[in-house]
Short mmCIF file of C-alpha atoms in Angstrom, two decimals:
data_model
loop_
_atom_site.label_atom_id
_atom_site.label_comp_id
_atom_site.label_asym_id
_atom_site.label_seq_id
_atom_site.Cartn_x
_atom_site.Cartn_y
_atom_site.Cartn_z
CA UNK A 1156 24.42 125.52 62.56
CA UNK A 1157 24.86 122.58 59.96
CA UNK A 1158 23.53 119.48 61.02
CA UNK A 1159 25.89 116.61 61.33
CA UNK A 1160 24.83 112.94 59.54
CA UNK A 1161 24.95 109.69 61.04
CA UNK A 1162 26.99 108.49 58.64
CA UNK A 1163 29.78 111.42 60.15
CA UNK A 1164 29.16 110.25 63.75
CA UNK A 1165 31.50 108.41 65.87
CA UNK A 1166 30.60 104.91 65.96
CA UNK A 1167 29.72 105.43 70.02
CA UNK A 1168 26.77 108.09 69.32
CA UNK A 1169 25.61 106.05 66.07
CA UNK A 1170 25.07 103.44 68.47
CA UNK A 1171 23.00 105.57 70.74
CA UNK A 1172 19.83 104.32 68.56
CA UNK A 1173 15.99 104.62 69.60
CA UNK A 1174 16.11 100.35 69.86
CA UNK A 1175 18.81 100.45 72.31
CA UNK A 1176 17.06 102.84 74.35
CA UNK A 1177 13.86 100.59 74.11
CA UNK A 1178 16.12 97.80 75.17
CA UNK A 1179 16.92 99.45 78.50
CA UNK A 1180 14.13 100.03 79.11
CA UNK A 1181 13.02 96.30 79.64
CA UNK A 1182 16.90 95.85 81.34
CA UNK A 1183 16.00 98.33 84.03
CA UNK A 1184 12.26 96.88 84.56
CA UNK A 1185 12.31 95.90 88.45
CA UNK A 1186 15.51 98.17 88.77
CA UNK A 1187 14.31 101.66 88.11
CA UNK A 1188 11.04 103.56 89.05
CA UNK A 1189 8.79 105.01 86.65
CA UNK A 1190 9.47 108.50 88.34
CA UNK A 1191 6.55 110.60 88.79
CA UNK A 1192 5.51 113.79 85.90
CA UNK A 1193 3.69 116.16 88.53
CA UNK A 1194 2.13 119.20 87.28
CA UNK A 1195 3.46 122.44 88.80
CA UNK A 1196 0.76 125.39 89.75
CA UNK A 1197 3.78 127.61 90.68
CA UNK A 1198 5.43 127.38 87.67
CA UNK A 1199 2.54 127.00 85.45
CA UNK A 1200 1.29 130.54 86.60
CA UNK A 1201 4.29 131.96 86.16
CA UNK A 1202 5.05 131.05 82.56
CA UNK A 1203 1.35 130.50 81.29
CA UNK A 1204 2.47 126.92 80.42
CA UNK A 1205 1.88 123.53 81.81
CA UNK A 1206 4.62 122.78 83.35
CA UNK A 1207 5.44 119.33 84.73
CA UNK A 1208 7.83 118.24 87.16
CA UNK A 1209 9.68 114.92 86.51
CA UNK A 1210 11.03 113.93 89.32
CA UNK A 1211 13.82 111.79 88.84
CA UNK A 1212 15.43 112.88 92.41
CA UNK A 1213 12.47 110.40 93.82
CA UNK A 1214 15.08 107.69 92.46
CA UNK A 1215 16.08 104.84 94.84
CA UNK A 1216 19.65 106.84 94.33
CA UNK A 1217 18.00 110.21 94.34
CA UNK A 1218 18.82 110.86 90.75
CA UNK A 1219 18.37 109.36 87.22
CA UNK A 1220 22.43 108.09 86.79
CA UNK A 1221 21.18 104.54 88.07
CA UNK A 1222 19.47 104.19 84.51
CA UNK A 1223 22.69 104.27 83.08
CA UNK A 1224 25.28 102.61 85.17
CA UNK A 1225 22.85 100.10 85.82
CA UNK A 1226 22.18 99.78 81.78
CA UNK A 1227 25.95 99.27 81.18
CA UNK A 1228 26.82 97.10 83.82
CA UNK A 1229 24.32 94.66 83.23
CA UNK A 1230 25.35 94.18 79.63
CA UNK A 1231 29.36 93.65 80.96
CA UNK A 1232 30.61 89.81 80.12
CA UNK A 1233 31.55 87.81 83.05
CA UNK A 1234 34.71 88.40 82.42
CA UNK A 1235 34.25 92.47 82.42
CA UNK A 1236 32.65 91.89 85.75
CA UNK A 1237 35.75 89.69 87.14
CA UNK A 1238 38.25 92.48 86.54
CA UNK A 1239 36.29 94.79 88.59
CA UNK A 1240 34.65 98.32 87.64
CA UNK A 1241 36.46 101.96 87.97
CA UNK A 1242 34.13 104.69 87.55
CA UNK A 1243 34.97 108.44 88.10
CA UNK A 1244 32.05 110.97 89.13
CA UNK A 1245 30.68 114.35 91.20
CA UNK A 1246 28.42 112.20 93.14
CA UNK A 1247 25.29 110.68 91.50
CA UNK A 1248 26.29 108.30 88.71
CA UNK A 1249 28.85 106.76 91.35
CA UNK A 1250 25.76 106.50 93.69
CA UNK A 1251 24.20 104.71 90.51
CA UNK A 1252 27.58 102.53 90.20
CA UNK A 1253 27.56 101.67 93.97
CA UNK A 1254 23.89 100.59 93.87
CA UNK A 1255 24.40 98.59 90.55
CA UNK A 1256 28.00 96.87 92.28
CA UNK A 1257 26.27 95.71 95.63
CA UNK A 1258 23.08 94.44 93.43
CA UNK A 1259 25.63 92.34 90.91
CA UNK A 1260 28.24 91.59 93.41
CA UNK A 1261 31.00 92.85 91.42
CA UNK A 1262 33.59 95.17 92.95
CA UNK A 1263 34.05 98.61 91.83
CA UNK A 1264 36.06 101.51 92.91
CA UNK A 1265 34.44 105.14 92.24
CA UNK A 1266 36.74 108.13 91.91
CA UNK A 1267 34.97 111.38 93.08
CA UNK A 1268 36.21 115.29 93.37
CA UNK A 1269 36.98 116.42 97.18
CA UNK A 1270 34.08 118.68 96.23
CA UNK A 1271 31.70 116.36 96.35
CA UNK A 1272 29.62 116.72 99.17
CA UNK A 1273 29.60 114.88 102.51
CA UNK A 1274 25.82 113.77 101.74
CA UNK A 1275 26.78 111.70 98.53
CA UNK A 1276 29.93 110.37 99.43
CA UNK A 1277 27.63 108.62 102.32
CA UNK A 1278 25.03 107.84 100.37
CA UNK A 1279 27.66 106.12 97.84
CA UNK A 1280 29.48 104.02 100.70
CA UNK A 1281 25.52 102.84 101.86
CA UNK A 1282 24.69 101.60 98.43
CA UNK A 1283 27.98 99.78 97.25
CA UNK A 1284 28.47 98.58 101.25
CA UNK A 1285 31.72 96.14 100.76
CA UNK A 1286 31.41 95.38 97.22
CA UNK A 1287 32.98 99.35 96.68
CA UNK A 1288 36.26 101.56 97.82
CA UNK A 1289 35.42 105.42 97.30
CA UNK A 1290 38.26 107.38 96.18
CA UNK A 1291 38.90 110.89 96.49
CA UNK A 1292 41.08 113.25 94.39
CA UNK A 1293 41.43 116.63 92.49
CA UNK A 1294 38.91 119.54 92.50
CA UNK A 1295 36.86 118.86 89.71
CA UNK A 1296 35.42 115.80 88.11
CA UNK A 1297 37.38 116.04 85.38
CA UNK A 1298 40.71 115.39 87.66
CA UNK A 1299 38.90 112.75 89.57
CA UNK A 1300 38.34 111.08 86.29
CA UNK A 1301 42.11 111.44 85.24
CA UNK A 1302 43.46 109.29 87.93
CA UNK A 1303 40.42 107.42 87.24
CA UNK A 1304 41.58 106.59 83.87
CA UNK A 1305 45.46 105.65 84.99
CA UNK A 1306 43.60 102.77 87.62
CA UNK A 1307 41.99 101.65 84.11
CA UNK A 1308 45.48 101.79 82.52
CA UNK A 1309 47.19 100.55 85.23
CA UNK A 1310 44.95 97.52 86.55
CA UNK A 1311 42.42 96.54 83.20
CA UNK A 1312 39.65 96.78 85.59
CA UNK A 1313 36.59 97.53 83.16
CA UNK A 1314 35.66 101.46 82.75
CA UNK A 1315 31.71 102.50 83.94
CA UNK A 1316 31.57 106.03 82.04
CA UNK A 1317 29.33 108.40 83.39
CA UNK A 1318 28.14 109.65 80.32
CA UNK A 1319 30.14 109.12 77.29
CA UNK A 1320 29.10 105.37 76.34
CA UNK A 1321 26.24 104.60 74.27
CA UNK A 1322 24.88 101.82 77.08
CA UNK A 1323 24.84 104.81 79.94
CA UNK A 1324 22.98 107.01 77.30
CA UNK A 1325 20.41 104.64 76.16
CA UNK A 1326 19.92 104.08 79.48
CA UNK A 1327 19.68 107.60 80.47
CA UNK A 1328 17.22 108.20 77.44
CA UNK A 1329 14.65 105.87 78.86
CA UNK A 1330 13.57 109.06 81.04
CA UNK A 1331 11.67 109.78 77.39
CA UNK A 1332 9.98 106.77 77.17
CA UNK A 1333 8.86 107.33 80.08
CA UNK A 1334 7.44 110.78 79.72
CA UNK A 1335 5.94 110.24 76.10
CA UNK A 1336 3.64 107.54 77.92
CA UNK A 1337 2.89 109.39 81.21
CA UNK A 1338 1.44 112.21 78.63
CA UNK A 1339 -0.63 109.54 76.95
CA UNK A 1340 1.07 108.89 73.47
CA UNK A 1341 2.02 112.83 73.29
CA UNK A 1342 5.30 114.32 73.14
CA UNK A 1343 5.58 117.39 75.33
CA UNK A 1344 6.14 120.45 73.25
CA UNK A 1345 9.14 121.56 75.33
CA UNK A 1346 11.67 119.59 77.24
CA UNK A 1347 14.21 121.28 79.29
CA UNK A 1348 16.89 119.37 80.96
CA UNK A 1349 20.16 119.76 82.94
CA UNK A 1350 23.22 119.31 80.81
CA UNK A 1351 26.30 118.14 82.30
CA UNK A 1352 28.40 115.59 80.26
CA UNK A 1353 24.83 115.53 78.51
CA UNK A 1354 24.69 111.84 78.16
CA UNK A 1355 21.19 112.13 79.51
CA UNK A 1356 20.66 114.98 77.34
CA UNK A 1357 21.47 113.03 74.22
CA UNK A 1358 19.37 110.04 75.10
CA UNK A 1359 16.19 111.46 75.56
CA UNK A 1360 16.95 113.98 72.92
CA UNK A 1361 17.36 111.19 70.73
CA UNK A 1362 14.46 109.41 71.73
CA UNK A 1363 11.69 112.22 71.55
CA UNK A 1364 12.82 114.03 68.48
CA UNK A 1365 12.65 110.26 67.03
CA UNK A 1366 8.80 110.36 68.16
CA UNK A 1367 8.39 114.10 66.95
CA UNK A 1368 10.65 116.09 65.43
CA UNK A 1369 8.74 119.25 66.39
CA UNK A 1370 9.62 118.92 69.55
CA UNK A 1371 11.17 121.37 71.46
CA UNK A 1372 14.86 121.11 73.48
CA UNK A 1373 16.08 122.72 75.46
CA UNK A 1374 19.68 122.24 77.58
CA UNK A 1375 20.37 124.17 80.45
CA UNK A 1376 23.90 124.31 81.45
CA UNK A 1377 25.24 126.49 84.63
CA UNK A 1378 27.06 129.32 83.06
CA UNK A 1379 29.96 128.40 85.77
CA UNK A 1380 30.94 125.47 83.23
CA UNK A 1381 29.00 125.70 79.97
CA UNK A 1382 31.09 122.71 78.13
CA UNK A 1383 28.42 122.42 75.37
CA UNK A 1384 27.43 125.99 74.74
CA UNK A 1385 31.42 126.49 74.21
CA UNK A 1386 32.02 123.42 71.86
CA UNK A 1387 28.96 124.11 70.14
CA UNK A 1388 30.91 127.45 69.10
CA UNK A 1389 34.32 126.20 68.85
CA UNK A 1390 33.09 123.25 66.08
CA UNK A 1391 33.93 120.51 68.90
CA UNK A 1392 34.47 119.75 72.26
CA UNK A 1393 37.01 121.79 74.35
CA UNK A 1394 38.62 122.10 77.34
CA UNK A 1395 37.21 125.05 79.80
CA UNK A 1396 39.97 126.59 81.22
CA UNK A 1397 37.99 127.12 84.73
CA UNK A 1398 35.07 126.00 85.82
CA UNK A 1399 32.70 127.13 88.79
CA UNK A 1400 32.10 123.59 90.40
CA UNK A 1401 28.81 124.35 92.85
CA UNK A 1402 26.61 123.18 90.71
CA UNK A 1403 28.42 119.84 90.85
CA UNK A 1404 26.42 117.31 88.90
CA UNK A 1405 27.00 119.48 86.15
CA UNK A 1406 30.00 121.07 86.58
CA UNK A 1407 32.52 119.24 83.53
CA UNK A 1408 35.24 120.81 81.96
CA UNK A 1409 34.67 119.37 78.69
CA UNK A 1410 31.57 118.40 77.15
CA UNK A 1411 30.70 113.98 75.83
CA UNK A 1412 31.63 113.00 72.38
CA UNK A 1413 27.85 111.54 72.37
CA UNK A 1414 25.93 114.58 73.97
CA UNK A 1415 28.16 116.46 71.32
CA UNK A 1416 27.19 114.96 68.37
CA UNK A 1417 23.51 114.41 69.29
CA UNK A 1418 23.31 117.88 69.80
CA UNK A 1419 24.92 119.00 66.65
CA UNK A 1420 22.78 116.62 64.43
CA UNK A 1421 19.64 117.80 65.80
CA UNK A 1422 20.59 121.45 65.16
CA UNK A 1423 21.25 122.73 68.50
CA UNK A 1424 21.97 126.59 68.57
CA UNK A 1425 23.29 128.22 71.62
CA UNK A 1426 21.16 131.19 72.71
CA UNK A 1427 22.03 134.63 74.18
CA UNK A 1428 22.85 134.69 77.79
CA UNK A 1429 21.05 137.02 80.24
CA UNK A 1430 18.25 137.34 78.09
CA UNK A 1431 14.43 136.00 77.25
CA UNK A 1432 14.30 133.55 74.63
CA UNK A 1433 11.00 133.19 72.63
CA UNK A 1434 10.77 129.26 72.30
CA UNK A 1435 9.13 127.99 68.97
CA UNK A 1436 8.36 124.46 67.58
CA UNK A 1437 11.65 121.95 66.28
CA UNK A 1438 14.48 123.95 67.82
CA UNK A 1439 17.39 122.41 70.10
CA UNK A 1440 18.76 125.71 72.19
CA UNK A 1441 21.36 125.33 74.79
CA UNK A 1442 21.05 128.24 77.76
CA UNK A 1443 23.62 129.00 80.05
CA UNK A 1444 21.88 129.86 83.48
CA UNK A 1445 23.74 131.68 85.94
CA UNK A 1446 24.53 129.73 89.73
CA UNK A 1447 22.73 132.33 91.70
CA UNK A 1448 19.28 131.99 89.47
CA UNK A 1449 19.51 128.22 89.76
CA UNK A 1450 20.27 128.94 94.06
CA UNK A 1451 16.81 130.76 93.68
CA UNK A 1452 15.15 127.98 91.97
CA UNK A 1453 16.06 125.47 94.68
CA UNK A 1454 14.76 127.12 97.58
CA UNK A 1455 11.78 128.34 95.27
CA UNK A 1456 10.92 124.65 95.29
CA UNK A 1457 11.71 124.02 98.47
CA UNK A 1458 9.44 126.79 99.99
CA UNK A 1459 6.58 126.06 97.53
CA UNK A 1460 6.34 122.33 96.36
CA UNK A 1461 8.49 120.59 98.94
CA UNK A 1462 10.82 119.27 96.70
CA UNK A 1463 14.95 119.22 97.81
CA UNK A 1464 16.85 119.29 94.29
CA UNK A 1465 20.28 119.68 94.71
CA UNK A 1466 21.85 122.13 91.91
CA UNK A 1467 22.08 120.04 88.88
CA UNK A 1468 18.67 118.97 89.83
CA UNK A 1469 17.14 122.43 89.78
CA UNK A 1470 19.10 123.74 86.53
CA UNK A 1471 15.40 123.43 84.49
CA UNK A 1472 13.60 124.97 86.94
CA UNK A 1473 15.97 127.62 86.85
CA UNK A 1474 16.16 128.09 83.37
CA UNK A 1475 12.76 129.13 83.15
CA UNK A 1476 13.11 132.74 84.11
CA UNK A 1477 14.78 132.84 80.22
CA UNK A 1478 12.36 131.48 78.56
CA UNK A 1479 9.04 132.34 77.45
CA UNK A 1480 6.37 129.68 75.51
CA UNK A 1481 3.55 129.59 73.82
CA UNK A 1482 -0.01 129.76 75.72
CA UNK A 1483 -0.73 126.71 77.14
CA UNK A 1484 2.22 125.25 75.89
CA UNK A 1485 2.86 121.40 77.34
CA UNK A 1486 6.49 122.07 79.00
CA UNK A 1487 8.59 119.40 81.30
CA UNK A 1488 11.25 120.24 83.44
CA UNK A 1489 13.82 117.42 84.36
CA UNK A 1490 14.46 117.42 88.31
CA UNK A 1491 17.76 115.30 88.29
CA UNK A 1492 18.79 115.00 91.36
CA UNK A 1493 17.96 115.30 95.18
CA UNK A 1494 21.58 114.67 96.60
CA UNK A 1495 22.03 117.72 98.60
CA UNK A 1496 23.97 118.30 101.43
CA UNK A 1497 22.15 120.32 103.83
CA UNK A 1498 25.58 122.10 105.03
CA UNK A 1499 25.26 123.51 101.69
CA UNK A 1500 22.26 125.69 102.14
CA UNK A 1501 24.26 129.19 103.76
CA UNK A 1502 25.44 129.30 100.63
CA UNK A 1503 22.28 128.76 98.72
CA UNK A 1504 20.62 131.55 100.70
CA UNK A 1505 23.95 133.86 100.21
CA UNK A 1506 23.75 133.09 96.22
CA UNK A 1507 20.33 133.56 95.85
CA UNK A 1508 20.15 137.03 97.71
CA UNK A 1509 23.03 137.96 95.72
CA UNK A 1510 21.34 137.06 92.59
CA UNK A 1511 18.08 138.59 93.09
CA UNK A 1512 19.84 142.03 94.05
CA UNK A 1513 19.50 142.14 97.96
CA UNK A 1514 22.80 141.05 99.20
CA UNK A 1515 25.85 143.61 98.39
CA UNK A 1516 29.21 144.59 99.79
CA UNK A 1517 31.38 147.50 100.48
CA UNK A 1518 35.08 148.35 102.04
CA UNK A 1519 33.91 151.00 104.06
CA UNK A 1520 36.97 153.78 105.79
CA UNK A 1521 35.49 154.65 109.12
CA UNK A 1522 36.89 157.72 110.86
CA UNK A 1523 38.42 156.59 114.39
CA UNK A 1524 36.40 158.70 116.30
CA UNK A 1525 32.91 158.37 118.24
CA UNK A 1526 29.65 157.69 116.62
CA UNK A 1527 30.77 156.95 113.21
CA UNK A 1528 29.33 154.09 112.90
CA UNK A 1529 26.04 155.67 114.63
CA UNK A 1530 26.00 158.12 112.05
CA UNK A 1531 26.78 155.08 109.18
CA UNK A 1532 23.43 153.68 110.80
CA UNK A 1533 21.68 156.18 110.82
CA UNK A 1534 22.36 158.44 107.58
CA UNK A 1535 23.61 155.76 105.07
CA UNK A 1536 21.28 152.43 105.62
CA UNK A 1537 18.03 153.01 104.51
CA UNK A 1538 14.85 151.40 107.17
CA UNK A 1539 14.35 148.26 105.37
CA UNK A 1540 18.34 147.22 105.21
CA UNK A 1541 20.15 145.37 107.54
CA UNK A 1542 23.98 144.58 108.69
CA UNK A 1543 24.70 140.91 107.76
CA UNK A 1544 28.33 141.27 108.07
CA UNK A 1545 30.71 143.77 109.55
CA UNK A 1546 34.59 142.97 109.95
CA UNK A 1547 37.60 145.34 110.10
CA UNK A 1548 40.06 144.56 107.44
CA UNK A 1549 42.85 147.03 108.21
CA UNK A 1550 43.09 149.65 110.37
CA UNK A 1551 46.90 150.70 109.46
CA UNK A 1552 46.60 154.52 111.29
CA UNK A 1553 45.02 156.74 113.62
CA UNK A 1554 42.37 158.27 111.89
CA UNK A 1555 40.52 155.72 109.80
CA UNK A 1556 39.73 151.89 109.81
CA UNK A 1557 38.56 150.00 106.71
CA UNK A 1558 35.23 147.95 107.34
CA UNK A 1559 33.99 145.14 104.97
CA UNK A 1560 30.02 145.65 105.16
CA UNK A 1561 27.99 143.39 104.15
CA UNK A 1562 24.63 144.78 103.49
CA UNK A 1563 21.11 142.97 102.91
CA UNK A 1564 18.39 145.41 101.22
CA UNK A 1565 14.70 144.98 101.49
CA UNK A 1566 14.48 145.29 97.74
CA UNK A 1567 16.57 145.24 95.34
CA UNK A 1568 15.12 148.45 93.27
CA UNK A 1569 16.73 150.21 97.26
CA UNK A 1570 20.07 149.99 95.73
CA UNK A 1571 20.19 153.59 93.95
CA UNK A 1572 19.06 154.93 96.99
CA UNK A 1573 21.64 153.74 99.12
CA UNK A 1574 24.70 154.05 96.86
CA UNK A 1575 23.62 157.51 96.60
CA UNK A 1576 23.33 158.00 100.33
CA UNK A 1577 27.09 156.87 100.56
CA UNK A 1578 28.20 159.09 98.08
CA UNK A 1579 26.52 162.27 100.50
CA UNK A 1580 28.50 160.83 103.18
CA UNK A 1581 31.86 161.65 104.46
CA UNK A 1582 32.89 158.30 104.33
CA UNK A 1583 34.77 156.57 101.79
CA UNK A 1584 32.46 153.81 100.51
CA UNK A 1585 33.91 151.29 98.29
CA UNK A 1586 31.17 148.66 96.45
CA UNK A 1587 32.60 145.06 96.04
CA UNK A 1588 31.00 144.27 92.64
CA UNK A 1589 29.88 140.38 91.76
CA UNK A 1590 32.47 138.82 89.64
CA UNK A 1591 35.52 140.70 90.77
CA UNK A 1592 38.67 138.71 92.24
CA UNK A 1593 38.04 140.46 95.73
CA UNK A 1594 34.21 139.26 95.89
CA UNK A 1595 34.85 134.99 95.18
CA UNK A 1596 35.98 135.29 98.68
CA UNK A 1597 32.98 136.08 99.65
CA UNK A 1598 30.63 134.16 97.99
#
């Protein structure tokens, strides 16, 4: 991958300079917490790295957008305040918005997906109070942002973007300030982040290759909606034809200008998917990690270290499993975000067993006569799996009646075993495979 000059950049990432991010830094003094770089046992053991944890979900807004809305807002004229603020967002940069309106008394109204969950959209109303109107619309942030735009248009109120303005960036980028002085002076060796609209990507990638260009990248986007990884390829940013929005403070059809550019003039390569990359000094890879692996990585932390990331927030984590480091290797994980819903949670679980092999489906035709599904019990399940889910889908004759099965193994090398144990049967065993327009229903 050539590496783009600053003299080719668009005048909104040339602006994105190491002295603006300095500057927000002393803007947000007061406004922003220095968020805490824990070291990770867990995760250290598991990767034979030292692996930090910063927490930026420990955030008065529960993520790190209030570095940038509040960066840009403060730097608005009077006027630009007057006119009022439109921002568009899945959740946590409005919550950033919101906090930054009520503090500055200007009114704002915040577009949002009718994705987003119930848990930020409350969160947003507490922070902006009367100073904001919360706006719902289209499935994705993308459409949200759309109609956001046309109130722009339409009324000249002044536009708060989430992560495509130089101010939100530098802003953003002040989470490597932050971690260059919490390791004394030192740049850690790897950095792995959530990438979304990768505004925050961009500023601290900007910031700590500035302090060492050996250091390490790396930008983990949910494969559901991998906007970088795909303009990366395509020579610029595109629009994804679908996304997968669950991991929804990620989840953007088409990748910044800035977080584009950055990325491309520091080299960034996009690296295999379901595979283990060996990660060496001065590279910039962007890893697409897939929604059921980052599922696993939230409860992971949840179970072990306490800590409720919502899915953006536990992309690094996540991304982990595809990576392997040096010995010893200083390695810092960016926990976004802590804006989950707990509603949200069935699904985690059903994702995550998915994902780690123990969770699988099957039409099954049951004969219409006594003890079938004894027999089903007795000859097809194995003595560690279980019955999650058992519905009739059709039963369209006499003799048989199609069953959707759910079945929950206990472990995931069982499978052969039990596939093979259907195929001895007299039943007709259909297997609902991951991916296929059938199984979305389910999952």
């Amino acid at each position: 991958m050539a590496h783009m000059s600053t003299s080719s950049m668009s005048s909104a990432a040339a602006d994105l300079t190491v002295h603006s991010i300095i500057d927000a830094r002393a803007r947000l003094a007061g406004v922003v917490s220095v968020s805490p770089l824990q070291p990770c046992e867990r995760l250290s053991a598991l990767t034979g790295a030292k692996v930090f944890l910063k927490r930026e979900d420990l955030q008065v807004v529960r993520s790190y957008k209030i570095r940038g809305a509040y960066n840009l807002m403060a730097q608005l004229t009077d006027a630009e305040k007057a006119a009022g603020v439109v921002a568009a967002s899945a959740g946590n940069h409005a919550q950033g918005v919101a906090f930054a309106c009520r503090a500055m008394e200007v009114h704002g109204r915040i577009y949002v997906p009718t994705t987003t969950p119930k848990q930020k959209r409350d969160r947003i109303r507490a922070h902006g109070g009367r100073y904001v109107e919360l706006i719902a619309t289209g499935e994705t942030y993308d459409a949200a942002a759309a109609a956001a735009f046309e109130d722009v248009a339409a009324t000249g109120a002044t536009w708060v973007h989430a992560f495509d303005d130089p101010r939100t960036t530098a802003g953003q980028g002040t989470i490597g300030v932050e971690l260059v002085e919490q390791l004394g002076g030192v740049v850690p060796d790897v950095t792995v982040m959530p990438v979304g609209g990768a505004g925050c990507f961009a500023g601290v990638t900007r910031y700590l290759r500035s302090q060492s260009p050996a250091a390490t990248i790396v930008g983990a986007e949910p494969a559901g909606a991998p906007s970088l990884a795909r303009a990366i390829e395509a020579g610029g940013p595109v629009d994804l034809p679908t996304i997968d929005p669950f991991v929804d403070g990620a989840a953007v059809k088409k990748i910044g200008r800035i977080g584009y550019e950055v990325a491309v003039s520091e080299g960034a390569v996009v690296w295999p998917a379901h595979s283990v990359h060996d990660v060496a000094a001065r590279e910039l890879g962007i890893i697409e990690v897939d929604e059921g692996a980052v599922c696993t990585a939230m409860l992971d932390l949840y179970q072990n270290e306490g800590v409720i990331a919502e899915p953006a927030g536990a992309l690094s984590v996540a991304a982990l499993a595809q990576l392997r480091f040096e010995p010893g290797a200083t390695v810092v994980c960016l926990l976004s975000g802590g804006n989950n819903d707990v509603s949200r949670y069935n699904e985690v679980i059903e994702r995550s067993l998915v994902h780690k092999g123990l969770k699988h489906y099957f039409l099954v035709a049951f004969p219409q006569e006594p003890g079938a599904l004894r027999r089903f019990l007795d000859e097809v399940l194995g003595p560690d799996d279980d019955i999650t889910l058992f519905e009739y889908v059709k039963r369209n004759n006499r003799d048989t009646g199609e069953a959707l099965v759910g079945v929950e193994l206990g472990r995931a090398a069982d499978l052969g075993a039990l596939l093979e144990r259907m195929n001895d049967s007299r039943l007709h065993c259909e297997r609902l495979e991951p991916g296929s327009p059938a199984y979305r229903y389910l999952t």
